[in-house]
Structure formats: C-alpha cells, structure tokens
C-alpha cells in the first residue's frame, strides 16, 4: 500500500488478523486488508478499479482476481464474522433482524438482476435483492449475512445461472423466508447469542417462516398484513354435527377466524413511548391481545369454505401512528410481557435500515460492478467485515469515554449525597455516536 498508513489502518491490520489467519495464502492475506481499506477510506466510488487507483495502482489485477476469480472459500471468513459480531453485540438482549435490501442495476446480465419489488425503494425496480441478517444490541448493529435472492426469471434459466457462476446448490428456487431460515441456522450453529428475531411483514406473512422460528426455539416478533387471520385465544376444537351422511372425522373450531385488524377493533389502545429519537421521545398508540394464529392445517368448515385451523398462541399487536398509518404484528413473546416491552421489541427493527444505509453510503455495498455470484458475495462479505470493524472502533470509543468519566468522577470529591437512586438501566449504549465518517473527498493525485 502506497504512502504512510493512518492510525485506523494500523488498527484495521491488527483487527483483521483472525480473518487473515483463515485465508492462508500470502497474496490473499495482502489483498484482503487492501480491499477493506479501500471500502473504508476516502473516495466516492468503492468498486475495484477506483479503489486500486487510490491505494495501490500496481495491484489492480491482483485485487480484481482476489474478489472476482480467486479460488478461495468464503465460509471461514463468514464464520469469523459471526464470531466477531457475537463478541461485539451478542447477548440475551440482542436482536437478529431479518430484512432485504435492493441494489439498483442497469441491464440484465449481472446475477439476480430483474424487475422486482424493492422494499427499500418502495417500488418495482431493476435491481438485485439481498436478504440481510443484522445482529444488534443497544442500537449498535452488525451485519452478519447478505444472500442474493434469485427471482423465477433466473431460477428457470439454466444458461444464465451457469454463465454467472451460481453454485449448483443455490440454483433451485428459494423464497426469501427460506433463505433467511437457512442463514439463521448458520448463525445458531456458530453459537451467536441473541434474544429475539425480528422481521417485517414480507417475512411475517409466511406461516412456514414463523413456524420455523418457533421450531428452532426462538422468540420472534414480525410484521403482518392487516388481513391475516387469527382466532380468539379461547377457541376450541369441536366435532361438527352431521345433518346427514357419515359422522365427521375431523374437528373444527367453534369460532371462525378473523382478520387481525378486526380482532383489535375493540381493544384497549394506549399511548406507548419506547425510546428517545432525534426530536424527542418516540411514541404511538398500541394495543395487544392474546390470540391463536390461523396457520394450522386447512379444513373445510361447514358452508364457510376452507380455513386454517388454530395454531400456536401468540400476541397480536396493533400500532396506530400519529400520521394515521396502522401496522399489525405477531409475537410469540411470553404471555406476561407488558405492552411497552412488546412495542420496544417490535420497534427495534429500524436499526437494520440504518445499517443498510451506512453500508451503501459509507462502504459502497451497491458499487460492485462485476456480474458473477462469487464476486458479488465476496464484495458484500468485505463490506460487512469493514462495517464490523467500524462498529468495533465505535464501541471502543464509547468505552474510553465511560472510563474517563469514571476516572473524573472518582477524582472529584462528593459534594452531597444523591437524593434518589436511578430506577432504570443506563442509556449510555443507546446514546452512541454515529459511525465515524472518513474524508469523502478524492485523495490528491
């Protein structure tokens, strides 16, 4: 790397050592820090050519080979990322946020590109869609997985899949919830500590996704559409009385399922505040009732057609925002959970949107110009490693400030005894500064 390295680059070299130990080959051990430094450092464009031009012009071919064509396995680095994420923010009070983010693209030759709905853009666009997993605690997120979703226009075209190097095991059609569950299994297998899984309605709508989380022994809170059906918690299965013909062999519920919004129509709504925002306390009106999900086996019920039988018991939560917008959620948190905890858990999902924005604006997540499956996923892996390093620095900075505050307090004589004790946990973690921004101006030639 040309020129004198800065303090953060020296620190990066030390922090990356566990990742480099897993890379093995000498050239790869040199290219990895170079690529990550290019993502973090100055410059508006974070694709291979401009990064190499800024950092080490003579290494362009090696840097391109490292990210696009090199024969090396990304799995060991992905495992190390999980280890570092757990060390930074893992714990029983951590949340794992499932979402997806769109990378707008022109043309149709880059892997996975198609006209598809992009939730982050709020419209249909020509883009790649990545399923994301974000581990977060105390408003500090660390991205731990980004996996490309392949639309039907790709999974049905073997020639396109082969041309872009999609591995055989990923060529079959998979829904976003199926991709998310596979990545959750990888996170669990790595021993990452977390307390609850969060997702928006795009995932919460899927009964197999919710059931998959429950089967894995996880707490979850997910968005749902207003029309999703649920049963009152006291629903019972009864034997239907046959007016004629043979006796019925299957139970039916004694109450029909209802849309989520109808179930909450007569509920008691309360103003709930869950955290401080940039303009003061954030609050909305919430209501919650215990229900049974309507995601059991389908069953014909008299002349009402088919309905799904009652499933597990869960919380149905409604939110009325000051803008007039209404949102609905399901959560399998314990029955004794209070309304404020339900609201705060649900609203913790916003942190992934901040992570997506920072990965794009600061680290060039959407700047990759290659077309292959391997190149795209290696680039996203490097951006996640860079992001984890910045969060490491952020947490270290806060730790130093807390240490200095304690030292100052110990050095000053107590003037009087406090009149009361604090009755809540410290909010130091939630008051952390934003990610340190590097100089975005182009380096002088």
Coordinates of C-alpha atoms in Angstrom, one line a residue:
X1 CA 0.0 0.0 0.0
X2 CA 1.5 3.3 -1.1
X3 CA 2.1 6.0 1.4
X4 CA 2.1 6.1 5.2
X5 CA -0.7 4.3 6.9
X6 CA -3.0 6.2 9.3
X7 CA -3.9 5.1 12.8
X8 CA -7.1 3.5 11.7
X9 CA -5.3 1.5 9.0
X10 CA -2.8 0.2 11.6
X11 CA -5.7 -0.8 13.9
X12 CA -7.5 -2.4 11.0
X13 CA -4.5 -4.6 10.3
X14 CA -4.5 -5.9 13.9
X15 CA -8.3 -6.3 13.9
X16 CA -8.3 -8.3 10.7
X17 CA -5.7 -10.8 11.9
X18 CA -8.2 -13.6 12.8
X19 CA -9.7 -13.2 9.3
X20 CA -6.3 -13.3 7.6
X21 CA -5.4 -16.4 9.6
X22 CA -8.3 -18.1 7.9
X23 CA -7.3 -17.0 4.4
X24 CA -4.0 -18.8 4.4
X25 CA -2.4 -17.8 1.1
X26 CA 0.1 -14.9 1.2
X27 CA -1.4 -13.0 -1.7
X28 CA -4.9 -13.2 -0.3
X29 CA -3.7 -12.1 3.1
X30 CA -2.3 -9.0 1.5
X31 CA -5.3 -8.3 -0.8
X32 CA -8.0 -8.6 1.9
X33 CA -6.7 -5.6 4.0
X34 CA -6.2 -3.6 0.8
X35 CA -9.8 -4.2 -0.3
X36 CA -11.3 -3.4 3.2
X37 CA -9.1 -0.3 3.4
X38 CA -10.5 0.8 0.1
X39 CA -14.1 0.4 1.3
X40 CA -13.4 2.4 4.5
X41 CA -11.1 5.1 3.1
X42 CA -11.8 8.3 1.1
X43 CA -13.3 8.2 -2.4
X44 CA -16.8 8.3 -3.7
X45 CA -16.6 5.1 -5.7
X46 CA -15.9 1.8 -4.0
X47 CA -15.5 -0.6 -7.0
X48 CA -12.3 -2.4 -7.7
X49 CA -10.7 -0.1 -10.2
X50 CA -11.0 3.3 -8.4
X51 CA -10.0 1.7 -5.1
X52 CA -6.9 0.2 -6.6
X53 CA -6.1 3.5 -8.3
X54 CA -6.3 5.3 -4.9
X55 CA -4.4 2.8 -2.8
X56 CA -2.1 0.7 -5.0
X57 CA -2.3 1.1 -8.8
X58 CA 0.1 -1.7 -9.4
X59 CA -2.1 -4.2 -7.6
X60 CA -5.3 -3.8 -9.7
X61 CA -5.1 -7.2 -11.4
X62 CA -4.4 -9.0 -8.1
X63 CA -7.2 -7.1 -6.3
X64 CA -9.7 -7.9 -9.1
X65 CA -8.6 -11.6 -9.1
X66 CA -9.0 -11.7 -5.3
X67 CA -12.6 -10.5 -5.3
X68 CA -13.9 -12.0 -8.6
X69 CA -11.9 -15.0 -9.7
X70 CA -9.6 -16.3 -6.9
X71 CA -10.1 -19.9 -5.8
X72 CA -10.8 -19.5 -2.1
X73 CA -13.6 -20.4 0.2
X74 CA -15.5 -17.5 1.8
X75 CA -17.1 -19.7 4.5
X76 CA -14.2 -19.4 7.0
X77 CA -14.3 -15.6 6.8
X78 CA -18.1 -15.7 7.2
X79 CA -17.7 -17.8 10.3
X80 CA -15.1 -15.4 11.7
X81 CA -17.5 -12.5 11.1
X82 CA -20.1 -14.3 13.2
X83 CA -17.5 -14.7 16.0
X84 CA -16.6 -11.0 15.9
X85 CA -20.3 -9.9 15.7
X86 CA -21.2 -12.0 18.8
X87 CA -18.2 -10.6 20.7
X88 CA -19.3 -7.0 19.8
X89 CA -23.1 -7.1 20.3
X90 CA -24.2 -10.7 21.0
X91 CA -26.2 -11.4 24.2
X92 CA -29.6 -12.3 25.6
X93 CA -30.8 -8.8 24.9
X94 CA -29.6 -8.8 21.3
X95 CA -32.0 -9.0 18.4
X96 CA -31.5 -10.6 15.0
X97 CA -33.3 -8.5 12.3
X98 CA -34.3 -10.2 9.1
X99 CA -34.9 -7.9 6.1
X100 CA -33.8 -7.3 2.5
X101 CA -32.2 -4.5 0.6
X102 CA -32.1 -3.6 -3.1
X103 CA -29.1 -2.8 -5.2
X104 CA -30.3 -0.9 -8.3
X105 CA -28.7 -2.2 -11.5
X106 CA -28.9 -1.4 -15.2
X107 CA -29.1 -4.1 -17.8
X108 CA -29.9 -7.8 -17.2
X109 CA -26.6 -9.6 -17.2
X110 CA -25.5 -9.2 -13.6
X111 CA -26.5 -12.1 -11.4
X112 CA -30.0 -11.9 -10.0
X113 CA -30.9 -8.6 -11.7
X114 CA -34.6 -8.4 -12.6
X115 CA -37.6 -6.0 -12.4
X116 CA -38.8 -6.8 -8.9
X117 CA -40.3 -5.0 -5.9
X118 CA -37.7 -3.4 -3.8
X119 CA -39.0 -2.7 -0.3
X120 CA -36.2 -0.2 0.4
X121 CA -37.2 1.8 -2.6
X122 CA -40.9 1.3 -2.2
X123 CA -41.5 0.4 -5.8
X124 CA -40.7 -2.1 -8.5
X125 CA -37.2 -1.5 -10.0
X126 CA -34.5 -3.2 -12.0
X127 CA -32.3 -4.4 -9.1
X128 CA -30.6 -7.2 -7.2
X129 CA -32.2 -8.1 -3.9
X130 CA -30.2 -9.3 -0.9
X131 CA -31.7 -11.0 2.1
X132 CA -30.0 -9.5 5.2
X133 CA -29.4 -10.5 8.8
X134 CA -28.4 -7.9 11.3
X135 CA -27.3 -8.6 14.9
X136 CA -27.9 -5.6 17.1
X137 CA -27.9 -4.6 20.7
X138 CA -28.4 -1.2 22.3
X139 CA -28.8 0.5 18.8
X140 CA -25.4 -0.9 17.6
X141 CA -26.0 -3.1 14.5
X142 CA -23.5 -5.5 12.9
X143 CA -24.5 -7.0 9.6
X144 CA -23.8 -10.8 9.6
X145 CA -25.3 -12.1 6.4
X146 CA -26.2 -10.9 2.9
X147 CA -27.5 -13.5 0.5
X148 CA -28.8 -12.9 -3.1
X149 CA -32.4 -13.8 -3.8
X150 CA -32.9 -15.2 -7.3
X151 CA -36.2 -14.4 -9.0
X152 CA -38.1 -17.0 -11.1
X153 CA -36.7 -15.5 -14.3
X154 CA -33.3 -16.6 -13.1
X155 CA -34.0 -20.0 -11.5
X156 CA -35.8 -21.1 -14.6
X157 CA -32.9 -20.2 -16.9
X158 CA -30.1 -22.7 -16.5
X159 CA -27.9 -20.9 -19.0
X160 CA -28.0 -17.6 -17.1
X161 CA -27.2 -19.4 -13.8
X162 CA -24.2 -21.2 -15.3
X163 CA -22.9 -18.0 -17.0
X164 CA -22.9 -16.0 -13.8
X165 CA -21.4 -18.9 -11.8
X166 CA -24.3 -19.6 -9.4
X167 CA -23.3 -22.7 -7.4
X168 CA -25.4 -25.8 -8.1
X169 CA -26.8 -25.9 -4.6
X170 CA -28.3 -22.4 -5.0
X171 CA -29.9 -22.8 -8.4
X172 CA -33.2 -24.1 -7.2
X173 CA -36.0 -21.6 -6.5
X174 CA -36.0 -20.4 -2.8
X175 CA -38.2 -17.8 -1.2
X176 CA -36.8 -15.0 0.9
X177 CA -38.1 -16.6 4.1
X178 CA -36.4 -19.9 3.1
X179 CA -33.1 -18.1 2.5
X180 CA -33.5 -16.3 5.9
X181 CA -34.1 -19.6 7.8
X182 CA -31.0 -21.2 6.2
X183 CA -28.9 -18.2 7.3
X184 CA -30.5 -18.3 10.8
X185 CA -29.4 -21.9 11.1
X186 CA -25.8 -20.9 10.2
X187 CA -25.9 -18.1 12.9
X188 CA -27.3 -20.5 15.5
X189 CA -24.7 -23.2 14.6
X190 CA -21.9 -20.6 15.2
X191 CA -23.1 -20.1 18.8
X192 CA -24.2 -16.5 18.3
X193 CA -26.1 -15.2 21.3
X194 CA -29.5 -13.5 20.6
X195 CA -32.8 -12.9 22.4
X196 CA -35.3 -12.4 19.6
X197 CA -35.7 -12.5 15.8
X198 CA -37.5 -9.5 14.2
X199 CA -38.8 -9.2 10.6
X200 CA -41.2 -7.1 8.6
X201 CA -44.5 -8.2 7.0
X202 CA -42.7 -9.5 3.9
X203 CA -41.4 -12.4 6.1
X204 CA -44.1 -12.3 8.9
X205 CA -46.8 -13.2 6.3
X206 CA -45.2 -16.6 5.8
X207 CA -46.6 -19.2 8.2
X208 CA -43.7 -21.6 7.5
X209 CA -41.2 -18.8 8.4
X210 CA -42.9 -18.2 11.8
X211 CA -43.3 -21.9 12.5
X212 CA -39.6 -22.4 11.5
X213 CA -38.5 -19.9 14.1
X214 CA -40.7 -21.5 16.8
X215 CA -39.3 -25.0 15.9
X216 CA -35.8 -23.6 16.4
X217 CA -36.8 -22.5 19.9
X218 CA -36.5 -18.7 19.1
X219 CA -38.6 -15.8 20.3
X220 CA -39.8 -13.7 17.4
X221 CA -41.8 -10.6 16.6
X222 CA -42.9 -10.0 13.0
X223 CA -45.0 -7.6 11.0
X224 CA -48.1 -9.0 9.3
X225 CA -50.7 -7.6 6.9
X226 CA -54.0 -6.3 8.4
X227 CA -56.0 -9.1 6.8
X228 CA -54.0 -12.0 8.2
X229 CA -56.4 -14.3 10.0
X230 CA -56.2 -15.2 13.8
X231 CA -58.5 -16.9 16.3
X232 CA -59.6 -15.7 19.8
X233 CA -57.3 -17.3 22.4
X234 CA -60.2 -19.2 23.8
X235 CA -61.1 -21.1 20.5
X236 CA -61.9 -24.7 21.0
X237 CA -62.0 -27.7 18.5
X238 CA -65.3 -29.5 18.4
X239 CA -66.9 -32.3 16.5
X240 CA -69.3 -31.0 13.8
X241 CA -72.8 -32.4 13.8
X242 CA -73.6 -34.0 10.5
X243 CA -77.2 -33.4 9.3
X244 CA -76.9 -36.4 7.1
X245 CA -74.4 -38.9 5.8
X246 CA -71.5 -40.3 7.7
X247 CA -70.2 -38.9 11.0
X248 CA -67.5 -36.3 10.6
X249 CA -63.9 -37.4 11.3
X250 CA -62.2 -34.1 11.8
X251 CA -62.5 -31.4 14.4
X252 CA -63.5 -27.8 13.5
X253 CA -63.0 -24.6 15.6
X254 CA -66.1 -23.4 17.4
X255 CA -65.3 -19.8 16.4
X256 CA -64.3 -18.6 12.9
X257 CA -61.0 -16.9 12.4
X258 CA -61.0 -13.1 11.9
X259 CA -58.7 -10.5 10.2
X260 CA -56.1 -9.1 12.6
X261 CA -57.5 -5.5 12.2
X262 CA -61.0 -6.8 13.2
X263 CA -59.7 -8.7 16.2
X264 CA -58.2 -5.4 17.6
X265 CA -61.1 -3.2 16.7
X266 CA -62.5 -3.1 20.2
X267 CA -59.2 -3.5 22.0
X268 CA -57.9 -1.0 24.6
X269 CA -55.4 1.3 22.9
X270 CA -52.7 3.1 24.9
X271 CA -50.0 5.7 24.2
X272 CA -46.6 4.0 24.5
X273 CA -43.2 5.6 24.3
X274 CA -40.3 3.2 23.5
X275 CA -37.1 5.3 23.1
X276 CA -35.6 8.7 22.5
X277 CA -35.3 9.9 18.9
X278 CA -33.6 12.9 17.4
X279 CA -36.7 15.0 18.0
X280 CA -37.6 13.7 21.5
X281 CA -39.5 10.6 22.7
X282 CA -40.9 8.3 20.1
X283 CA -44.5 7.2 20.8
X284 CA -47.6 5.8 19.2
X285 CA -50.8 4.1 20.3
X286 CA -50.6 0.4 20.8
X287 CA -53.0 -2.4 21.7
X288 CA -52.2 -6.1 22.2
X289 CA -54.3 -9.2 22.7
X290 CA -53.5 -12.9 23.0
X291 CA -54.7 -14.9 20.0
X292 CA -54.2 -18.3 18.3
X293 CA -52.6 -18.0 14.9
X294 CA -54.6 -19.4 11.9
X295 CA -51.8 -21.4 10.4
X296 CA -52.8 -24.9 11.2
X297 CA -53.8 -27.5 8.5
X298 CA -56.5 -26.3 6.2
X299 CA -60.0 -27.7 6.9
X300 CA -63.4 -27.2 5.3
X301 CA -65.8 -25.7 7.9
X302 CA -69.5 -26.3 7.2
X303 CA -70.5 -24.0 4.3
X304 CA -67.8 -21.4 5.0
X305 CA -65.2 -23.0 2.8
X306 CA -61.7 -23.8 3.9
X307 CA -60.0 -22.2 6.8
X308 CA -56.7 -22.9 8.5
X309 CA -57.1 -24.5 12.0
X310 CA -55.8 -22.7 15.1
X311 CA -52.1 -22.8 15.6
X312 CA -49.9 -21.7 18.5
X313 CA -50.8 -18.9 21.0
X314 CA -49.2 -15.6 20.3
X315 CA -49.5 -11.8 20.9
X316 CA -51.4 -9.8 18.2
X317 CA -50.2 -6.2 18.4
X318 CA -51.6 -3.1 16.7
X319 CA -49.9 0.2 16.2
X320 CA -51.6 3.5 15.3
X321 CA -49.1 6.1 14.3
X322 CA -49.6 9.9 14.5
X323 CA -49.6 10.0 10.7
X324 CA -52.7 7.9 10.6
X325 CA -50.8 4.8 9.4
X326 CA -51.8 1.5 11.0
X327 CA -49.5 -1.5 11.5
X328 CA -50.0 -5.0 12.8
X329 CA -47.6 -7.6 14.3
X330 CA -47.5 -11.1 15.8
X331 CA -45.1 -12.1 18.5
X332 CA -44.5 -15.3 20.5
X333 CA -43.1 -13.5 23.5
X334 CA -44.3 -14.8 26.9
X335 CA -47.9 -14.1 27.9
X336 CA -46.8 -12.0 30.8
X337 CA -44.9 -9.5 28.6
X338 CA -46.1 -5.9 29.1
X339 CA -47.2 -3.6 26.3
X340 CA -44.2 -1.3 26.5
X341 CA -41.8 -4.3 26.1
X342 CA -43.8 -5.6 23.2
X343 CA -43.7 -2.2 21.5
X344 CA -40.0 -1.6 22.1
X345 CA -39.1 -5.1 20.8
X346 CA -41.1 -4.5 17.6
X347 CA -39.7 -1.1 17.0
X348 CA -36.1 -2.3 17.4
X349 CA -36.2 -3.5 13.8
X350 CA -35.5 0.0 12.5
X351 CA -31.8 -0.5 13.2
X352 CA -31.3 -2.7 10.1
X353 CA -32.4 0.2 7.9
X354 CA -29.6 2.4 9.4
X355 CA -27.1 -0.4 8.7
X356 CA -28.2 -0.8 5.1
X357 CA -27.9 3.0 4.5
X358 CA -24.4 3.1 6.1
X359 CA -23.2 0.1 4.1
X360 CA -24.3 1.8 0.9
X361 CA -23.3 5.4 1.6
X362 CA -20.1 4.8 3.5
X363 CA -18.8 1.4 2.3
X364 CA -20.0 1.0 -1.3
X365 CA -22.3 -2.0 -0.8
X366 CA -24.0 -1.2 -4.1
X367 CA -20.9 -0.2 -6.0
X368 CA -19.8 -3.7 -7.2
X369 CA -19.5 -3.7 -11.0
X370 CA -18.9 -7.5 -11.6
X371 CA -21.6 -9.8 -12.8
X372 CA -20.8 -13.1 -11.0
X373 CA -22.4 -14.7 -8.0
X374 CA -19.0 -15.2 -6.4
X375 CA -17.8 -11.7 -6.9
X376 CA -21.0 -10.1 -5.6
X377 CA -21.0 -12.2 -2.4
X378 CA -17.3 -11.7 -1.8
X379 CA -17.8 -7.9 -2.1
X380 CA -20.7 -8.0 0.3
X381 CA -18.6 -10.0 2.7
X382 CA -15.8 -7.4 2.6
X383 CA -18.3 -4.6 3.2
X384 CA -19.7 -6.5 6.3
X385 CA -16.2 -7.0 7.6
X386 CA -15.4 -3.3 7.2
X387 CA -18.7 -2.4 8.9
X388 CA -17.9 -4.7 11.9
X389 CA -14.5 -3.0 12.2
X390 CA -16.1 0.4 12.3
X391 CA -18.5 -0.8 15.0
X392 CA -15.6 -2.2 16.9
X393 CA -14.0 1.3 16.9
X394 CA -17.3 2.9 17.8
X395 CA -17.7 0.7 20.9
X396 CA -14.1 1.2 21.9
X397 CA -14.6 5.0 21.7
X398 CA -17.6 4.8 23.9
X399 CA -15.7 2.5 26.3
X400 CA -12.9 5.1 26.6
X401 CA -15.4 7.9 27.3
X402 CA -17.1 5.9 30.0
X403 CA -13.7 5.1 31.6
X404 CA -12.6 8.7 31.5
X405 CA -15.9 9.7 33.1
X406 CA -15.5 7.2 35.9
X407 CA -11.9 8.4 36.5
X408 CA -13.0 12.1 36.6
X409 CA -15.9 11.2 39.0
X410 CA -13.5 9.3 41.3
X411 CA -11.1 12.2 41.4
X412 CA -13.8 14.8 42.3
X413 CA -14.9 14.9 46.0
X414 CA -18.6 14.2 46.5
X415 CA -20.4 17.5 47.3
X416 CA -23.6 15.9 48.6
X417 CA -25.5 12.6 48.7
X418 CA -27.8 11.9 45.8
X419 CA -31.4 12.4 46.7
X420 CA -32.6 9.3 44.9
X421 CA -31.4 6.2 43.1
X422 CA -31.8 5.6 39.4
X423 CA -34.6 3.2 38.8
X424 CA -33.8 2.3 35.2
X425 CA -30.9 0.9 33.2
X426 CA -28.2 3.2 31.8
X427 CA -29.0 4.6 28.4
X428 CA -25.3 5.0 27.5
X429 CA -25.4 2.3 24.9
X430 CA -28.4 3.9 23.1
X431 CA -26.7 7.3 23.0
X432 CA -23.7 6.2 20.9
X433 CA -22.4 8.5 18.2
X434 CA -23.0 7.7 14.5
X435 CA -20.3 5.7 12.6
X436 CA -17.1 7.7 12.1
X437 CA -17.2 9.2 8.7
X438 CA -14.0 9.2 6.7
X439 CA -12.9 12.0 4.3
X440 CA -15.1 11.5 1.3
X441 CA -13.1 13.9 -0.9
X442 CA -10.9 12.3 -3.5
X443 CA -7.3 11.8 -2.5
X444 CA -4.8 14.2 -4.1
X445 CA -3.1 12.6 -7.1

